[in-house]
Amino acid sequence: MRADARRNYERVLGEARSAFAAHGTDASLEDVARRAGVGIGTLYRHFPTRQALMNAVFQEALADLLDRSRELAGSDRPCRALVDWLRALITHAGEYRGLSRALMSASRDTSSALTQCSAGLRTAGEQLLVRAQVSGAVRTDTSIDDLMQLTNAIALAAEQAPDDPELADRLLTLTLTGLKGPHENGAAEHTV
C-alpha cells in the first residue's frame, strides 16, 4: 500500500473506531469518511462493506480475546476458564452498540467480513469448551456455536438496558446453571 493510501486507511480506521464507540456500529460512513478527510469512495475502496470496516476496527480487541483464551487454556479450572472467557466475550460485544446484533447476523452469513472475527473466536472458545466438557464440568451436548450466540444475545439484552449494568453478568450466571454437567450438580441429566 502506498504511503498516502496507508495514511488514508489508518485515518478512516481511527475515525470509524471513534464513531462506532460514540454512535454504535450503525454510525454514518459518510461522516466517518468526512472526518477522516477522504471521500466516501476512498472509504469503500479500503472497506467495501460496513462489515469489512467493522472487522478491521475490531481486530485489536479480537487479538486481545485470543490472547486471553490462550492464557486461560492452561488453567487447572477448565470450567472457570470457560466462564471467564465468556464474560470477556460479552464485555467485548457490549463495547459498541450494535456489535452483538451484527455478530449474531454474521454467524449465519459466511460471506460477511465479520465471519472472520467469529472464526478465530469460535476455535479459541471450542478449545476451552472441550477442556471443560472433558473435566465433566460442562454438558457434552453444549456447542461453541450456541455459546457464541448466547454471549451475543446477553450483550444485546444488556445493550437494551443501559441503566442496569449488572444485567449481563446476571444473565450469564443464570445461563451457566444450565451448562453445568451432571458431575457438577449431581443430576443425571437435565435440560437448559
mmCIF file of C-alpha atoms in Angstrom, residues 22-160:
data_model
loop_
_atom_site.group_PDB
_atom_site.id
_atom_site.type_symbol
_atom_site.label_atom_id
_atom_site.label_comp_id
_atom_site.label_asym_id
_atom_site.label_seq_id
_atom_site.Cartn_x
_atom_site.Cartn_y
_atom_site.Cartn_z
ATOM 1 C CA ALA A 22 -19.857 7.130 20.147
ATOM 2 C CA HIS A 23 -22.785 6.217 17.899
ATOM 3 C CA GLY A 24 -22.759 2.435 17.552
ATOM 4 C CA THR A 25 -21.964 0.277 14.556
ATOM 5 C CA ASP A 26 -24.724 1.947 12.527
ATOM 6 C CA ALA A 27 -22.785 5.252 12.546
ATOM 7 C CA SER A 28 -22.820 7.139 9.257
ATOM 8 C CA LEU A 29 -19.996 6.018 6.995
ATOM 9 C CA GLU A 30 -20.249 9.333 5.145
ATOM 10 C CA ASP A 31 -19.437 11.080 8.436
ATOM 11 C CA VAL A 32 -16.550 8.682 9.036
ATOM 12 C CA ALA A 33 -15.107 9.487 5.606
ATOM 13 C CA ARG A 34 -15.594 13.220 6.062
ATOM 14 C CA ARG A 35 -13.930 13.236 9.472
ATOM 15 C CA ALA A 36 -11.057 11.189 8.072
ATOM 16 C CA GLY A 37 -10.623 13.803 5.344
ATOM 17 C CA VAL A 38 -11.354 11.400 2.487
ATOM 18 C CA GLY A 39 -14.206 10.836 0.079
ATOM 19 C CA ILE A 40 -16.718 8.050 0.556
ATOM 20 C CA GLY A 41 -15.190 6.305 -2.480
ATOM 21 C CA THR A 42 -11.847 6.106 -0.680
ATOM 22 C CA LEU A 43 -13.536 4.589 2.357
ATOM 23 C CA TYR A 44 -15.232 1.958 0.191
ATOM 24 C CA ARG A 45 -12.027 1.259 -1.731
ATOM 25 C CA HIS A 46 -10.392 0.231 1.541
ATOM 26 C CA PHE A 47 -13.509 -1.257 3.156
ATOM 27 C CA PRO A 48 -16.046 -2.440 0.552
ATOM 28 C CA THR A 49 -18.761 -3.077 3.165
ATOM 29 C CA ARG A 50 -19.685 -1.861 6.628
ATOM 30 C CA GLN A 51 -18.859 -5.357 7.921
ATOM 31 C CA ALA A 52 -15.351 -5.135 6.412
ATOM 32 C CA LEU A 53 -14.798 -1.850 8.248
ATOM 33 C CA MET A 54 -16.177 -3.319 11.465
ATOM 34 C CA ASN A 55 -13.894 -6.335 11.070
ATOM 35 C CA ALA A 56 -10.861 -4.039 10.749
ATOM 36 C CA VAL A 57 -11.922 -1.898 13.720
ATOM 37 C CA PHE A 58 -12.305 -4.927 15.980
ATOM 38 C CA GLN A 59 -9.020 -6.690 15.117
ATOM 39 C CA GLU A 60 -7.198 -5.302 18.170
ATOM 40 C CA ALA A 61 -9.962 -6.437 20.521
ATOM 41 C CA LEU A 62 -10.058 -9.777 18.712
ATOM 42 C CA ALA A 63 -6.322 -10.238 19.277
ATOM 43 C CA ASP A 64 -6.820 -9.466 22.980
ATOM 44 C CA LEU A 65 -9.606 -12.047 23.242
ATOM 45 C CA LEU A 66 -7.473 -14.674 21.506
ATOM 46 C CA ASP A 67 -4.560 -13.896 23.835
ATOM 47 C CA ARG A 68 -6.911 -14.241 26.797
ATOM 48 C CA SER A 69 -8.125 -17.638 25.562
ATOM 49 C CA ARG A 70 -4.514 -18.854 25.298
ATOM 50 C CA GLU A 71 -3.848 -17.694 28.880
ATOM 51 C CA LEU A 72 -6.960 -19.481 30.115
ATOM 52 C CA ALA A 73 -6.234 -22.688 28.173
ATOM 53 C CA GLY A 74 -3.677 -23.754 30.758
ATOM 54 C CA SER A 75 -5.946 -23.192 33.749
ATOM 55 C CA ASP A 76 -6.345 -26.033 36.200
ATOM 56 C CA ARG A 77 -10.022 -24.984 36.471
ATOM 57 C CA PRO A 78 -11.380 -25.527 32.924
ATOM 58 C CA CYS A 79 -14.953 -24.520 33.724
ATOM 59 C CA ARG A 80 -13.823 -21.283 35.420
ATOM 60 C CA ALA A 81 -11.582 -20.591 32.382
ATOM 61 C CA LEU A 82 -14.528 -21.007 30.009
ATOM 62 C CA VAL A 83 -16.731 -18.749 32.148
ATOM 63 C CA ASP A 84 -14.039 -16.068 32.348
ATOM 64 C CA TRP A 85 -13.648 -16.153 28.574
ATOM 65 C CA LEU A 86 -17.423 -15.947 28.016
ATOM 66 C CA ARG A 87 -17.514 -12.875 30.266
ATOM 67 C CA ALA A 88 -14.714 -11.327 28.188
ATOM 68 C CA LEU A 89 -16.733 -12.014 25.008
ATOM 69 C CA ILE A 90 -19.814 -10.353 26.469
ATOM 70 C CA THR A 91 -17.777 -7.346 27.557
ATOM 71 C CA HIS A 92 -16.297 -7.035 24.052
ATOM 72 C CA ALA A 93 -19.668 -7.357 22.321
ATOM 73 C CA GLY A 94 -21.095 -4.732 24.656
ATOM 74 C CA GLU A 95 -18.423 -2.126 23.919
ATOM 75 C CA TYR A 96 -20.061 -0.952 20.695
ATOM 76 C CA ARG A 97 -23.815 -0.549 20.386
ATOM 77 C CA GLY A 98 -24.977 -2.807 17.560
ATOM 78 C CA LEU A 99 -21.937 -5.101 17.555
ATOM 79 C CA SER A 100 -23.698 -8.029 19.209
ATOM 80 C CA ARG A 101 -26.545 -7.830 16.683
ATOM 81 C CA ALA A 102 -24.057 -7.697 13.792
ATOM 82 C CA LEU A 103 -22.088 -10.667 15.154
ATOM 83 C CA MET A 104 -25.279 -12.693 15.572
ATOM 84 C CA SER A 105 -26.198 -11.994 11.944
ATOM 85 C CA ALA A 106 -22.685 -12.786 10.729
ATOM 86 C CA SER A 107 -22.798 -16.211 12.350
ATOM 87 C CA ARG A 108 -25.399 -17.215 9.753
ATOM 88 C CA ASP A 109 -23.777 -15.389 6.810
ATOM 89 C CA THR A 110 -20.493 -16.957 5.764
ATOM 90 C CA SER A 111 -19.956 -14.208 3.173
ATOM 91 C CA SER A 112 -19.855 -11.487 5.864
ATOM 92 C CA ALA A 113 -16.462 -9.983 6.670
ATOM 93 C CA LEU A 114 -17.413 -10.284 10.334
ATOM 94 C CA THR A 115 -17.308 -14.054 9.944
ATOM 95 C CA GLN A 116 -13.511 -13.648 10.060
ATOM 96 C CA CYS A 117 -13.875 -12.239 13.585
ATOM 97 C CA SER A 118 -16.034 -15.142 14.657
ATOM 98 C CA ALA A 119 -13.888 -17.928 13.187
ATOM 99 C CA GLY A 120 -10.868 -17.352 15.424
ATOM 100 C CA LEU A 121 -13.028 -16.788 18.460
ATOM 101 C CA ARG A 122 -15.015 -19.931 17.730
ATOM 102 C CA THR A 123 -11.829 -22.021 17.543
ATOM 103 C CA ALA A 124 -10.428 -20.499 20.743
ATOM 104 C CA GLY A 125 -13.700 -20.947 22.587
ATOM 105 C CA GLU A 126 -14.107 -24.502 21.396
ATOM 106 C CA GLN A 127 -10.768 -25.450 22.928
ATOM 107 C CA LEU A 128 -11.863 -24.030 26.277
ATOM 108 C CA LEU A 129 -15.272 -25.673 25.983
ATOM 109 C CA VAL A 130 -13.827 -29.108 25.193
ATOM 110 C CA ARG A 131 -11.481 -28.911 28.201
ATOM 111 C CA ALA A 132 -14.442 -28.043 30.433
ATOM 112 C CA GLN A 133 -16.510 -30.865 28.933
ATOM 113 C CA VAL A 134 -13.706 -33.406 29.361
ATOM 114 C CA SER A 135 -13.420 -32.392 33.013
ATOM 115 C CA GLY A 136 -17.117 -33.199 33.435
ATOM 116 C CA ALA A 137 -17.983 -29.639 34.416
ATOM 117 C CA VAL A 138 -19.932 -28.780 31.245
ATOM 118 C CA ARG A 139 -22.571 -30.748 29.410
ATOM 119 C CA THR A 140 -21.278 -32.645 26.393
ATOM 120 C CA ASP A 141 -24.206 -31.509 24.235
ATOM 121 C CA THR A 142 -23.179 -27.838 24.543
ATOM 122 C CA SER A 143 -21.712 -26.394 21.339
ATOM 123 C CA ILE A 144 -19.441 -23.409 20.848
ATOM 124 C CA ASP A 145 -21.866 -22.021 18.263
ATOM 125 C CA ASP A 146 -24.615 -21.998 20.878
ATOM 126 C CA LEU A 147 -22.330 -20.298 23.395
ATOM 127 C CA MET A 148 -21.256 -17.654 20.867
ATOM 128 C CA GLN A 149 -24.882 -16.864 20.024
ATOM 129 C CA LEU A 150 -25.744 -16.858 23.706
ATOM 130 C CA THR A 151 -22.994 -14.376 24.606
ATOM 131 C CA ASN A 152 -24.106 -12.059 21.805
ATOM 132 C CA ALA A 153 -27.738 -12.363 22.932
ATOM 133 C CA ILE A 154 -26.752 -11.475 26.504
ATOM 134 C CA ALA A 155 -24.723 -8.490 25.267
ATOM 135 C CA LEU A 156 -27.676 -7.381 23.129
ATOM 136 C CA ALA A 157 -30.057 -7.651 26.084
ATOM 137 C CA ALA A 158 -27.663 -5.629 28.248
ATOM 138 C CA GLU A 159 -27.340 -3.027 25.487
ATOM 139 C CA GLN A 160 -31.098 -2.524 25.662
#
